[in-house]
PDB file of C-alpha atoms in Angstrom:
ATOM      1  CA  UNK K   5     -24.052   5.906   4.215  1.00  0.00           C
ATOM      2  CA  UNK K   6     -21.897   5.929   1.433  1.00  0.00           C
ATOM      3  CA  UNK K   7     -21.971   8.922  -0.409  1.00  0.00           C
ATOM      4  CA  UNK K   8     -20.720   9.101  -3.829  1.00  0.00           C
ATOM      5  CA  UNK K   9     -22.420  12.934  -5.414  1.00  0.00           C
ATOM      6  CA  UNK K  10     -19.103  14.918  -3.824  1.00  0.00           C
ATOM      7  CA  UNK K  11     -16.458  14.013  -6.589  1.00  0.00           C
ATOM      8  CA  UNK K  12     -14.238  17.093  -5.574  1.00  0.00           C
ATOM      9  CA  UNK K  13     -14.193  16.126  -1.726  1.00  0.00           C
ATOM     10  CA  UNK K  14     -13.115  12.670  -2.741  1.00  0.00           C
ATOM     11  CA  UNK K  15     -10.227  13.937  -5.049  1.00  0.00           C
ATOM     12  CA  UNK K  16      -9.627  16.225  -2.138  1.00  0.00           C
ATOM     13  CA  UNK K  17      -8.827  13.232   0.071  1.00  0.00           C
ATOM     14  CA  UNK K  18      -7.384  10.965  -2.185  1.00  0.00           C
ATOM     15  CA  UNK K  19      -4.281  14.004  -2.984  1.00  0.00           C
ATOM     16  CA  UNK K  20      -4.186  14.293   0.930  1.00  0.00           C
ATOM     17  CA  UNK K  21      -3.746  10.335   1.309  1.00  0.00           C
ATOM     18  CA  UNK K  22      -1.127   9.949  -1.673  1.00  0.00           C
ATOM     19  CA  UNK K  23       0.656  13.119   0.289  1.00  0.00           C
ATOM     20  CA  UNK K  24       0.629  11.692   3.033  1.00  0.00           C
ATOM     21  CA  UNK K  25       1.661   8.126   1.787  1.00  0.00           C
ATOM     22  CA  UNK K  26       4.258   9.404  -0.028  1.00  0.00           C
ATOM     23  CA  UNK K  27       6.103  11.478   2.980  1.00  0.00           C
ATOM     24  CA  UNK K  28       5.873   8.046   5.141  1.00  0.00           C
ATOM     25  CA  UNK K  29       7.888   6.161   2.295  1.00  0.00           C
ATOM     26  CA  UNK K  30      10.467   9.045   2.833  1.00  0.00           C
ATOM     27  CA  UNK K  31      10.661   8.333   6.403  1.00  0.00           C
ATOM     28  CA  UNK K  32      10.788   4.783   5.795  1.00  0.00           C
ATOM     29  CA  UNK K  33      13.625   5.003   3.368  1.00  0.00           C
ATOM     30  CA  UNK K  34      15.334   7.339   6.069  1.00  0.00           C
ATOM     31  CA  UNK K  35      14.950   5.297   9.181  1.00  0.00           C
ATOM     32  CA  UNK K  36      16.199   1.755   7.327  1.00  0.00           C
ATOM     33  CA  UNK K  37      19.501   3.251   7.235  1.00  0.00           C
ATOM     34  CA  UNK K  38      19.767   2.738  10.926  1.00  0.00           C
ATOM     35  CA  UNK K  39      16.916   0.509  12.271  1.00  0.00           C
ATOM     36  CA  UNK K  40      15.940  -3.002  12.201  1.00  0.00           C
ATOM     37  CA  UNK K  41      12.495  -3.251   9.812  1.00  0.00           C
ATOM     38  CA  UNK K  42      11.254  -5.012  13.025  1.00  0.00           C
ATOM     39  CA  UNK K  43      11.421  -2.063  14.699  1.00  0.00           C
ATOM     40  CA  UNK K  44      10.328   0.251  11.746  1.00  0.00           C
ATOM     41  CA  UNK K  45       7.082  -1.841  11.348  1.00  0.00           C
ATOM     42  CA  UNK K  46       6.554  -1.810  15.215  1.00  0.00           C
ATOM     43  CA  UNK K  47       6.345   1.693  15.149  1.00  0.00           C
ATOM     44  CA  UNK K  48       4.675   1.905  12.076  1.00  0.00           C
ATOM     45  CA  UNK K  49       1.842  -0.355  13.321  1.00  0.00           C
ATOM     46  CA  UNK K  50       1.773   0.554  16.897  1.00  0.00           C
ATOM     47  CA  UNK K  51       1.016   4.439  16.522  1.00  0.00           C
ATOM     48  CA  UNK K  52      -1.688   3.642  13.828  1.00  0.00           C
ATOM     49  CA  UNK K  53      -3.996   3.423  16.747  1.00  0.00           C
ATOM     50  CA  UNK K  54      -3.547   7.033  17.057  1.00  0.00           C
ATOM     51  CA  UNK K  55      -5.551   8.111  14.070  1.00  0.00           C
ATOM     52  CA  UNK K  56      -7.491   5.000  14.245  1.00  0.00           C
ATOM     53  CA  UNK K  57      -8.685   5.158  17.825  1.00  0.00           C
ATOM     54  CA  UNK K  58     -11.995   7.274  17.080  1.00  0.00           C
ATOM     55  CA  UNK K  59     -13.270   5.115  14.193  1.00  0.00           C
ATOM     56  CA  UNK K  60     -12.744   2.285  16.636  1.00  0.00           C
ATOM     57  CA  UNK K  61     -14.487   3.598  19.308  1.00  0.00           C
ATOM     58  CA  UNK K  62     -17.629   4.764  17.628  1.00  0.00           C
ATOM     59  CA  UNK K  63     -18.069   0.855  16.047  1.00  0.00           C
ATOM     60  CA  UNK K  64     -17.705  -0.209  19.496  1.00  0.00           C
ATOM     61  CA  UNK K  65     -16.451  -4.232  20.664  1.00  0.00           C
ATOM     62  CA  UNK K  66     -18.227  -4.484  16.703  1.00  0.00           C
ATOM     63  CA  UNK K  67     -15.460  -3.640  15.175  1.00  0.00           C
ATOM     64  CA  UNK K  68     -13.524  -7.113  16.433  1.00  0.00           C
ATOM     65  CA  UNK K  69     -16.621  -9.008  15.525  1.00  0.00           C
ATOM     66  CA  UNK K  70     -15.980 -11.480  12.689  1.00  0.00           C
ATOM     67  CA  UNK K  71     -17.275 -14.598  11.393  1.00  0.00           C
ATOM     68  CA  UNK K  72     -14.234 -15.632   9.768  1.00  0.00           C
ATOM     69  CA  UNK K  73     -11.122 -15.135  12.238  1.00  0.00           C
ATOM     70  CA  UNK K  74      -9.124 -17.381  10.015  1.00  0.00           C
ATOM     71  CA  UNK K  75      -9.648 -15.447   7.036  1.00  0.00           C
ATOM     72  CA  UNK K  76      -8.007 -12.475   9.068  1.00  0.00           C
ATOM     73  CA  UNK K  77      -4.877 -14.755  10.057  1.00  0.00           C
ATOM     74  CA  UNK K  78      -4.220 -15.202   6.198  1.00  0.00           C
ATOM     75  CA  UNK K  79      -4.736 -11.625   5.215  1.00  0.00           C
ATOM     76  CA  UNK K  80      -2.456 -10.158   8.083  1.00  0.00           C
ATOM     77  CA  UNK K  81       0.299 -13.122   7.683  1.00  0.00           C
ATOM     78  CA  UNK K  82       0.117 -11.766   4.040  1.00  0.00           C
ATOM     79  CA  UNK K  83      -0.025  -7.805   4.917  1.00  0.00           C
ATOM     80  CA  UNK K  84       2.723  -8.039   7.042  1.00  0.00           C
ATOM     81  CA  UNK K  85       5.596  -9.972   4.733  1.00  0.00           C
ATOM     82  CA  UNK K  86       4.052  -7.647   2.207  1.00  0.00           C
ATOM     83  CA  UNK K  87       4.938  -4.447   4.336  1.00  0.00           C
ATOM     84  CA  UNK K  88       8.028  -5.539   5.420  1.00  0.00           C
ATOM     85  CA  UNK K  89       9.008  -6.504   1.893  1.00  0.00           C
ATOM     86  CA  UNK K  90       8.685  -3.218   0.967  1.00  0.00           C
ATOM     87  CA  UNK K  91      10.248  -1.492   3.885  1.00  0.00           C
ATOM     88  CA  UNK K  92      13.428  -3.408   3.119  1.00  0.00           C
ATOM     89  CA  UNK K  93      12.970  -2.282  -0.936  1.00  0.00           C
ATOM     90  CA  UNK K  94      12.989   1.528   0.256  1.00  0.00           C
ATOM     91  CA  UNK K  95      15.722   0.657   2.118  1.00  0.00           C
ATOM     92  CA  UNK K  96      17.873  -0.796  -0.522  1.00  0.00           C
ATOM     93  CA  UNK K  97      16.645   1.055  -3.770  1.00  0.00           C
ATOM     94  CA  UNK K  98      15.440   4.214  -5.137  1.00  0.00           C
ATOM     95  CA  UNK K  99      11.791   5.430  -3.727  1.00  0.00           C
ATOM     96  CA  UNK K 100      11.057   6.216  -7.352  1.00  0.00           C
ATOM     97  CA  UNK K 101      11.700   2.673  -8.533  1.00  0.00           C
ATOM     98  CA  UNK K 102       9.974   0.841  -5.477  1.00  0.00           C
ATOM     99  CA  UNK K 103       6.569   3.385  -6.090  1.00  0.00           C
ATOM    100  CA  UNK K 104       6.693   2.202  -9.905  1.00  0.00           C
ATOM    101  CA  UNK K 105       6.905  -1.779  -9.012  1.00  0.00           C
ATOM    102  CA  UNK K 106       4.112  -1.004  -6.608  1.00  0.00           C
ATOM    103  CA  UNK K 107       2.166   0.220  -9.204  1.00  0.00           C
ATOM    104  CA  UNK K 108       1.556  -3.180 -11.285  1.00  0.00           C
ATOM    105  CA  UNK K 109      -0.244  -4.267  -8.027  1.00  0.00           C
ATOM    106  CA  UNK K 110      -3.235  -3.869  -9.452  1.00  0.00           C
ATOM    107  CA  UNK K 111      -2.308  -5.588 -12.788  1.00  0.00           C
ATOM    108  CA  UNK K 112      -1.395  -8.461 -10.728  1.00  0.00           C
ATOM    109  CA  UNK K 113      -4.736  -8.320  -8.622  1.00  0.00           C
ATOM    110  CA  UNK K 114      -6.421  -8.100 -12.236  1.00  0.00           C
ATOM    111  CA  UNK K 115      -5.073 -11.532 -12.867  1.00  0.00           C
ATOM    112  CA  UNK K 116      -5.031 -12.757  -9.435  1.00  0.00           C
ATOM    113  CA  UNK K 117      -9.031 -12.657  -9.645  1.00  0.00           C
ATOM    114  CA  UNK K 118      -9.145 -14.550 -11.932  1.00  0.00           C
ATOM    115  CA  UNK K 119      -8.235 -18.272 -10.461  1.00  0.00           C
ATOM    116  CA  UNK K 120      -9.446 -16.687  -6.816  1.00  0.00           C
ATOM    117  CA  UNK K 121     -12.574 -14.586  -7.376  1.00  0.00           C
ATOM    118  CA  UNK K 122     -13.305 -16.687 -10.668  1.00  0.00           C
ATOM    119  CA  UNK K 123     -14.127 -13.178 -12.397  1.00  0.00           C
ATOM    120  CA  UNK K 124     -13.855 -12.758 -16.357  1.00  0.00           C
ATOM    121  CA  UNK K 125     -10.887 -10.583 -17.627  1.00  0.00           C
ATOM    122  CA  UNK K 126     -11.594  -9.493 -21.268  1.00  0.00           C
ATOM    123  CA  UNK K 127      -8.443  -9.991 -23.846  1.00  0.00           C
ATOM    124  CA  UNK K 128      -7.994  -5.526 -23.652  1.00  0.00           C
ATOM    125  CA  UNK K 129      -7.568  -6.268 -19.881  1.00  0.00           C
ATOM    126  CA  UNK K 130      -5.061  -9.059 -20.193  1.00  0.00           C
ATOM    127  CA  UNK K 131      -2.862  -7.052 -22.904  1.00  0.00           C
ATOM    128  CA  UNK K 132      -2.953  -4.240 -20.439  1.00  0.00           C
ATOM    129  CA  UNK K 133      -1.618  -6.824 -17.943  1.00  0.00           C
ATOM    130  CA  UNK K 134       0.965  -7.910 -19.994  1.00  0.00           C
ATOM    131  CA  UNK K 135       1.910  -4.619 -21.098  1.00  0.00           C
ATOM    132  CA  UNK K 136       2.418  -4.124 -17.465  1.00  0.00           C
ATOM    133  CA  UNK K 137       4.706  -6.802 -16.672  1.00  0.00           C
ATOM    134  CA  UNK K 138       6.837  -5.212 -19.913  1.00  0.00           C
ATOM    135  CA  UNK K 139       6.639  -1.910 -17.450  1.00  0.00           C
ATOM    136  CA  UNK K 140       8.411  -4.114 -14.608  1.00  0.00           C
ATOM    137  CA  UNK K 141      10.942  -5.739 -16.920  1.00  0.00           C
ATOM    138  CA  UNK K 142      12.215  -2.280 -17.981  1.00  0.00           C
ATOM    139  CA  UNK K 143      12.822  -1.229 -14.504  1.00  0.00           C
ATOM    140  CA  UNK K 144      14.042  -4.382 -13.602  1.00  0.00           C
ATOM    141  CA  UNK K 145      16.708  -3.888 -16.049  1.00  0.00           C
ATOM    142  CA  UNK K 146      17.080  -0.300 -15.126  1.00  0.00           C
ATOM    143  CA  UNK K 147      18.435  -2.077 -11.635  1.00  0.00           C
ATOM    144  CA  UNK K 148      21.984  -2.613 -10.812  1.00  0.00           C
ATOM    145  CA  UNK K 149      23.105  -5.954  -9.894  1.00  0.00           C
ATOM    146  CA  UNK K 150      23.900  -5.387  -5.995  1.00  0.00           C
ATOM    147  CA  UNK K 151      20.631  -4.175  -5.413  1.00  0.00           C
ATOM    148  CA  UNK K 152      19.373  -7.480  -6.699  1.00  0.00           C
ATOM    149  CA  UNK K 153      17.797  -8.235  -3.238  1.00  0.00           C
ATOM    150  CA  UNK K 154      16.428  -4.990  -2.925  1.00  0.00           C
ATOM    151  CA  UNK K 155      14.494  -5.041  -6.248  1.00  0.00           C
ATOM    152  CA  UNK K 156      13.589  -9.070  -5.315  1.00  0.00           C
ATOM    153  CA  UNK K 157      12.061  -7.503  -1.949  1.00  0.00           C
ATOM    154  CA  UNK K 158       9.840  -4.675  -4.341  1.00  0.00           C
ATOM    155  CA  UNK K 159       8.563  -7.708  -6.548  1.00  0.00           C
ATOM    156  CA  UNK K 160       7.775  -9.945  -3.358  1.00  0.00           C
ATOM    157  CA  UNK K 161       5.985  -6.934  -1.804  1.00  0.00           C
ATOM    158  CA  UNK K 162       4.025  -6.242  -4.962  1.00  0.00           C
ATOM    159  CA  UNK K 163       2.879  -9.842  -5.289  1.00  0.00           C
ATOM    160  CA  UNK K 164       1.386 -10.123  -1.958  1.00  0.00           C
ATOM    161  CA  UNK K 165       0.055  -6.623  -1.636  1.00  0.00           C
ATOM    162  CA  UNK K 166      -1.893  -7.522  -4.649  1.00  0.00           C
ATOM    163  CA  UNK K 167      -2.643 -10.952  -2.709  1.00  0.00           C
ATOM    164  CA  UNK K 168      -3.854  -8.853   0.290  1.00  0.00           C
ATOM    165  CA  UNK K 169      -6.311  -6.969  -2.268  1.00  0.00           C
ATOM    166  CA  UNK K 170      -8.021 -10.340  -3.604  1.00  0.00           C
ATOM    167  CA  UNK K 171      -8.232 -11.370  -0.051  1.00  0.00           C
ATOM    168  CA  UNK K 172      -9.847  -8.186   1.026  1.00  0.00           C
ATOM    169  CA  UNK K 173     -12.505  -7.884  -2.195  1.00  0.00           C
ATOM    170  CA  UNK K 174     -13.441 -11.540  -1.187  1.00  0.00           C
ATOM    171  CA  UNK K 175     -13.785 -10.777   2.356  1.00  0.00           C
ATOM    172  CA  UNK K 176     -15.737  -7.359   2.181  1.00  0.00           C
ATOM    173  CA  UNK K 177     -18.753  -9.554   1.169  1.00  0.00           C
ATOM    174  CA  UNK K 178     -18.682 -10.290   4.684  1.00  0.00           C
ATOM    175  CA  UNK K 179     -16.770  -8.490   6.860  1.00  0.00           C
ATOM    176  CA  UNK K 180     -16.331  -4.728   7.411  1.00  0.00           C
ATOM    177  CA  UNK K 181     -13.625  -2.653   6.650  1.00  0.00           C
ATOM    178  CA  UNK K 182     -13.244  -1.664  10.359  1.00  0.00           C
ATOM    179  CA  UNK K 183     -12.742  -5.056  11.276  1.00  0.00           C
ATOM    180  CA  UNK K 184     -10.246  -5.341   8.644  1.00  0.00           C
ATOM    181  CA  UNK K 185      -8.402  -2.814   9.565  1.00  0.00           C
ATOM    182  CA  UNK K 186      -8.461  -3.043  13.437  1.00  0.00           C
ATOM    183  CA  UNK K 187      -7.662  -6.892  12.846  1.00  0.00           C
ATOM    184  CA  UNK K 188      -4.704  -6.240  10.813  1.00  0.00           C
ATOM    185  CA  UNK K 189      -3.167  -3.727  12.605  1.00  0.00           C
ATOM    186  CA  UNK K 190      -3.674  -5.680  15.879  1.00  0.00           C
ATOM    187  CA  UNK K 191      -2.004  -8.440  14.126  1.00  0.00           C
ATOM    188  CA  UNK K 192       0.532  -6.265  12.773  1.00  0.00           C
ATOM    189  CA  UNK K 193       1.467  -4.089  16.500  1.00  0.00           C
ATOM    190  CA  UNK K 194       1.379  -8.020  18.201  1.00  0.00           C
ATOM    191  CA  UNK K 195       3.511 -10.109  15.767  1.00  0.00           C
ATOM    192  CA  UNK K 196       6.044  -7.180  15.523  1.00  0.00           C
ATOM    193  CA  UNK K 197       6.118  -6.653  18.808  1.00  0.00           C
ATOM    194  CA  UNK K 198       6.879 -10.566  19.796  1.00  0.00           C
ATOM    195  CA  UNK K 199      10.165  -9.702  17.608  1.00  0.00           C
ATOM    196  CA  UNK K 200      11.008  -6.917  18.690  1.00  0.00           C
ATOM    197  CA  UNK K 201      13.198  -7.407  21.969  1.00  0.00           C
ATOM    198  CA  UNK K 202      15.910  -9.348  19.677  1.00  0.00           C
ATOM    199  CA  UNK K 203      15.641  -6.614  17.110  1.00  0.00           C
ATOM    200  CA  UNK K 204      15.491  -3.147  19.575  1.00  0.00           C
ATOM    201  CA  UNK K 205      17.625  -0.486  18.531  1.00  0.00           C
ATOM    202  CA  UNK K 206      17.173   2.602  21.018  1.00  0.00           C
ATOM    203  CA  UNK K 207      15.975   5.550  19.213  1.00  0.00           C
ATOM    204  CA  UNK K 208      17.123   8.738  19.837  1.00  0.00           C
ATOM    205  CA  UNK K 209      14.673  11.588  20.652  1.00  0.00           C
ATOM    206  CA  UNK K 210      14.216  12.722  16.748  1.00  0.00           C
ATOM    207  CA  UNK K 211      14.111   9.370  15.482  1.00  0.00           C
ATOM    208  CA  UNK K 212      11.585   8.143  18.261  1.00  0.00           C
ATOM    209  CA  UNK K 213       9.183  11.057  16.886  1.00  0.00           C
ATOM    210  CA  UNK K 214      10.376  10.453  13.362  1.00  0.00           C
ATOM    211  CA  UNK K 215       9.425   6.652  14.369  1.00  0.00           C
ATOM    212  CA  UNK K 216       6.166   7.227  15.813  1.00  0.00           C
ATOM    213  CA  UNK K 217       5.507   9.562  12.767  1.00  0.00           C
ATOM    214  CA  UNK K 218       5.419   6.495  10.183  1.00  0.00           C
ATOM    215  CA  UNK K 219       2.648   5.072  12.323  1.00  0.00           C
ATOM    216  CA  UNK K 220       0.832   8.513  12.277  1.00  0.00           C
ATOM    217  CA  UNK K 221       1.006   9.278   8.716  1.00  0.00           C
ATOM    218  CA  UNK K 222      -0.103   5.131   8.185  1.00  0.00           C
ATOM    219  CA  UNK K 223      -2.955   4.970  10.112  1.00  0.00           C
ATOM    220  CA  UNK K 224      -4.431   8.993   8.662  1.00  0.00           C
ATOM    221  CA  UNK K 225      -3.506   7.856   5.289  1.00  0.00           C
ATOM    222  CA  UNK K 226      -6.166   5.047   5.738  1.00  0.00           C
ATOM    223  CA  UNK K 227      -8.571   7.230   6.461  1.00  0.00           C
ATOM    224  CA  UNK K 228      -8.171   9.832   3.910  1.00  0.00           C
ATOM    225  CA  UNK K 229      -8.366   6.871   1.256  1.00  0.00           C
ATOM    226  CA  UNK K 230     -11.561   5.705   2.996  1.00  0.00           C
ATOM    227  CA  UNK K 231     -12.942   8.846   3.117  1.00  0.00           C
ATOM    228  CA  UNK K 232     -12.075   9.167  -0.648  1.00  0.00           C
ATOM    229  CA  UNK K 233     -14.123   6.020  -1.858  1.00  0.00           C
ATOM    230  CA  UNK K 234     -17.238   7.255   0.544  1.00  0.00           C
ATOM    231  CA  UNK K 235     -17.312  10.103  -1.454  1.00  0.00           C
ATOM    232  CA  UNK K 236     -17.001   9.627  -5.000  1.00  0.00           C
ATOM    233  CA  UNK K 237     -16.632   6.389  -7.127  1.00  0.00           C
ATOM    234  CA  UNK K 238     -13.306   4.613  -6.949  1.00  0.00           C
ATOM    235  CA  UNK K 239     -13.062   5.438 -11.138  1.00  0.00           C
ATOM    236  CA  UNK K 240     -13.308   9.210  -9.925  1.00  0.00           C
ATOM    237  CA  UNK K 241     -10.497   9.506  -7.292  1.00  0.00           C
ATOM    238  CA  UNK K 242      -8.130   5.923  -8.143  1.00  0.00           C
ATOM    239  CA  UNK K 243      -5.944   7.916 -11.246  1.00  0.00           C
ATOM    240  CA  UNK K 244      -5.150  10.733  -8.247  1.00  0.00           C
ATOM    241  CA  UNK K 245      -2.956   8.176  -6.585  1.00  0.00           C
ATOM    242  CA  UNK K 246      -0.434   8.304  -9.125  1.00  0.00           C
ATOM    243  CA  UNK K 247       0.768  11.312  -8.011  1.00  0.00           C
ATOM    244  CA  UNK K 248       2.271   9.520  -5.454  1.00  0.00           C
ATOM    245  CA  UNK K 249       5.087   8.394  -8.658  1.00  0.00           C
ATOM    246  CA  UNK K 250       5.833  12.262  -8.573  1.00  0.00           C
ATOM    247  CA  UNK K 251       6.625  12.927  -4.710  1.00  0.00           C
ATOM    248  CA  UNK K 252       8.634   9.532  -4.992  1.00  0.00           C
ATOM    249  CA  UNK K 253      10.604  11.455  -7.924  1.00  0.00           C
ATOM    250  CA  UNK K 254      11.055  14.768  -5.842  1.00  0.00           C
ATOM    251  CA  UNK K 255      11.327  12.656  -2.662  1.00  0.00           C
ATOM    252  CA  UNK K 256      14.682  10.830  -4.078  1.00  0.00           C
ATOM    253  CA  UNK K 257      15.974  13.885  -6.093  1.00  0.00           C
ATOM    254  CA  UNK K 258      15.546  16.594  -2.821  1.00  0.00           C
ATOM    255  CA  UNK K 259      17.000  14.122   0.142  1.00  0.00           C
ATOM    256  CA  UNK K 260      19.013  11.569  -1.642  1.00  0.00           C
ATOM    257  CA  UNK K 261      20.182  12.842  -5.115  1.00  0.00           C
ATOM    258  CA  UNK K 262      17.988  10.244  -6.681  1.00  0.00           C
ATOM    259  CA  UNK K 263      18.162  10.498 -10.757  1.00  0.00           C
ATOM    260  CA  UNK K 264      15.710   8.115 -12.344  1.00  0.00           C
ATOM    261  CA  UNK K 265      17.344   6.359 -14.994  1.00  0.00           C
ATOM    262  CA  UNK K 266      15.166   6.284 -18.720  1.00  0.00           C
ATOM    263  CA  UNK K 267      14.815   3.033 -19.038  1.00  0.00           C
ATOM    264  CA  UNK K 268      12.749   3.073 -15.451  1.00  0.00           C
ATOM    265  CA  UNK K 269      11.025   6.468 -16.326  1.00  0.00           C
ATOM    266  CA  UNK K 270       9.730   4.243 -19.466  1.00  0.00           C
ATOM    267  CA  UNK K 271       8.728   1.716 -17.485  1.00  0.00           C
ATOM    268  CA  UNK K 272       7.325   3.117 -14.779  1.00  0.00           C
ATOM    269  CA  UNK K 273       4.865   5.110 -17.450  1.00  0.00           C
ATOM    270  CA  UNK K 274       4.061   1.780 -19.231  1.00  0.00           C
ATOM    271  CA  UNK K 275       2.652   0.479 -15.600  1.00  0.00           C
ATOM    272  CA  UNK K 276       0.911   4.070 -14.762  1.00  0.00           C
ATOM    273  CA  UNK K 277      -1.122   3.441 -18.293  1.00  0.00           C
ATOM    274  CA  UNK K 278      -2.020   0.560 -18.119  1.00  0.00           C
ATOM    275  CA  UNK K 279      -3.056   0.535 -14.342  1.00  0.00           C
ATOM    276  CA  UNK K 280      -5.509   3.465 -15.592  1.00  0.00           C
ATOM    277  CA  UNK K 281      -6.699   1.576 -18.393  1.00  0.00           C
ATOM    278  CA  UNK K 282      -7.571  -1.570 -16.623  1.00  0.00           C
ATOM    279  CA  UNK K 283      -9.061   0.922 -14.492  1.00  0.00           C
ATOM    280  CA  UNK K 284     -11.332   2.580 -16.758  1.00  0.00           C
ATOM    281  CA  UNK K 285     -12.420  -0.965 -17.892  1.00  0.00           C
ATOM    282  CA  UNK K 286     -13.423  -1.837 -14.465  1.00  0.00           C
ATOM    283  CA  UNK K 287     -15.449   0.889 -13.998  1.00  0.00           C
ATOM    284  CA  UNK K 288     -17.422   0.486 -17.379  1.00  0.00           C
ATOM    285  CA  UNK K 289     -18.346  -2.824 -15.780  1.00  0.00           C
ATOM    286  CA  UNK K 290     -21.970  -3.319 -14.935  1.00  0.00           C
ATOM    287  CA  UNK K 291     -21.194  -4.129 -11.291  1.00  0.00           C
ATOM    288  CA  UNK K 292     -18.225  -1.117 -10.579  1.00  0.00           C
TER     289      UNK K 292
END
């Protein structure tokens, strides 16, 4: 059933998945520093099951069921450069600055659905886009030259997250987000895995649990997001996630001294605004 008359319960979860987001970036960051992102995604694939393993039991051998395996090939190919983009951004540049760029996703998906899902996007919603892209430049020039691959590796992982999201809307017609989910992370655990012997760094006891951790914290912060959208409309809860901009702030400031330069603070408030007005447009839309 999907519930949307508990509007509070739905913040509720969408603050606990942005928290919980937001501390497995900080792991991320910390574990590139001495870990192959093979490994990192591995780990942060693998111990999804954890959290995952009772909504995958109660749908049963359903949740595998799908009439469209290749569709599933294309999103997880997609999901996973689009992950490990981003694991190698936290790695190389500020959290703050790799949580703004992450936040014109849904600019880009605004425009992506346009050639893909054939939808209409009114001329407010395409300034807002643009606007956005402005939001990028600024912290693109707010970026030092030697973290040029670093910042390439944000914009990569932005594009195809937003990719992922077209695929997904277009898909959800069809499949369930179970399958989606247990599909990808299969994908995700398998095609890691293959790598990993040629990648393997042995962990020591902290890291292992600091390791298995990012997996953890993954998988819950799925279903605190799901949760979220069961209970109130995605217009209601969406704006909460941008509190995820302020732990990446405190984040970078607490453990690695992180001061966000203007010119990024600017920008990274350009793409907040105009993610949550191409969000209240969507939901004035007869089908939101």
């Amino acid at each position: 059933m999907r519930g949307r008359g508990y509007p509070l319960a739905g913040i509720g979860c969408m603050v606990a998945a942005t928290s919980v987001f937001a501390v497995m970036d900080a792991l991320v960051k910390a574990l590139m520093a001495d870990y192959p992102v093979v490994e990192v995604l591995f780990f942060r694939a693998a111990f999804a099951f954890l959290p995952l393993a009772p909504l995958l039991w109660a749908a049963g051998r359903t949740a595998l069921v799908t009439a469209r395996p290749w569709a599933h090939v294309v999103r997880s190919s997609i999901g996973i450069a689009a992950i490990t983009a981003f694991f190698l951004a936290f790695g190389a540049l500020p959290l703050a600055q790799v949580t703004a760029i992450a936040f014109a996703a849904p600019l880009l998906m605004t425009a992506l659905s346009v050639p893909v899902l054939g939808e209409v996007v009114e001329p407010k919603r395409w300034a807002a886009v643009i606007l956005g892209f402005a939001g990028i430049l600024l912290i693109t020039r707010a970026t030092p030259p030697a973290a040029g691959l670093g910042l390439t590796a944000a914009l990569a992982g932005t594009l195809l997250y937003a990719v992922v999201m077209v695929l997904i809307r277009q898909m959800s017609t069809t499949e369930r987000p179970v399958t989606i989910v247990a599909w990808f992370t299969i994908a995700c655990t398998v095609g890691s895995g293959l790598a990993l012997p040629w990648h393997w760094v042995t962990p020591t006891l902290q890291d292992g649990m600091l390791l298995a951790s990012v997996g953890v914290l993954g998988g819950l912060g799925q279903i605190l997001i799901t949760q979220a959208l069961r209970l109130a409309p995605v217009s209601t809860v969406a704006p909460f996630d941008y509190l995820h901009m302020v732990y990446a702030v405190a984040f970078g400031w607490l453990f690695w001294g992180e001061v966000p330069d203007p010119r990024m603070l600017a920008g990274a408030g350009l793409i907040v605004a105009c993610g949550l007005y191409v969000l209240h447009r969507e939901a004035r839309k007869p089908s939101a």
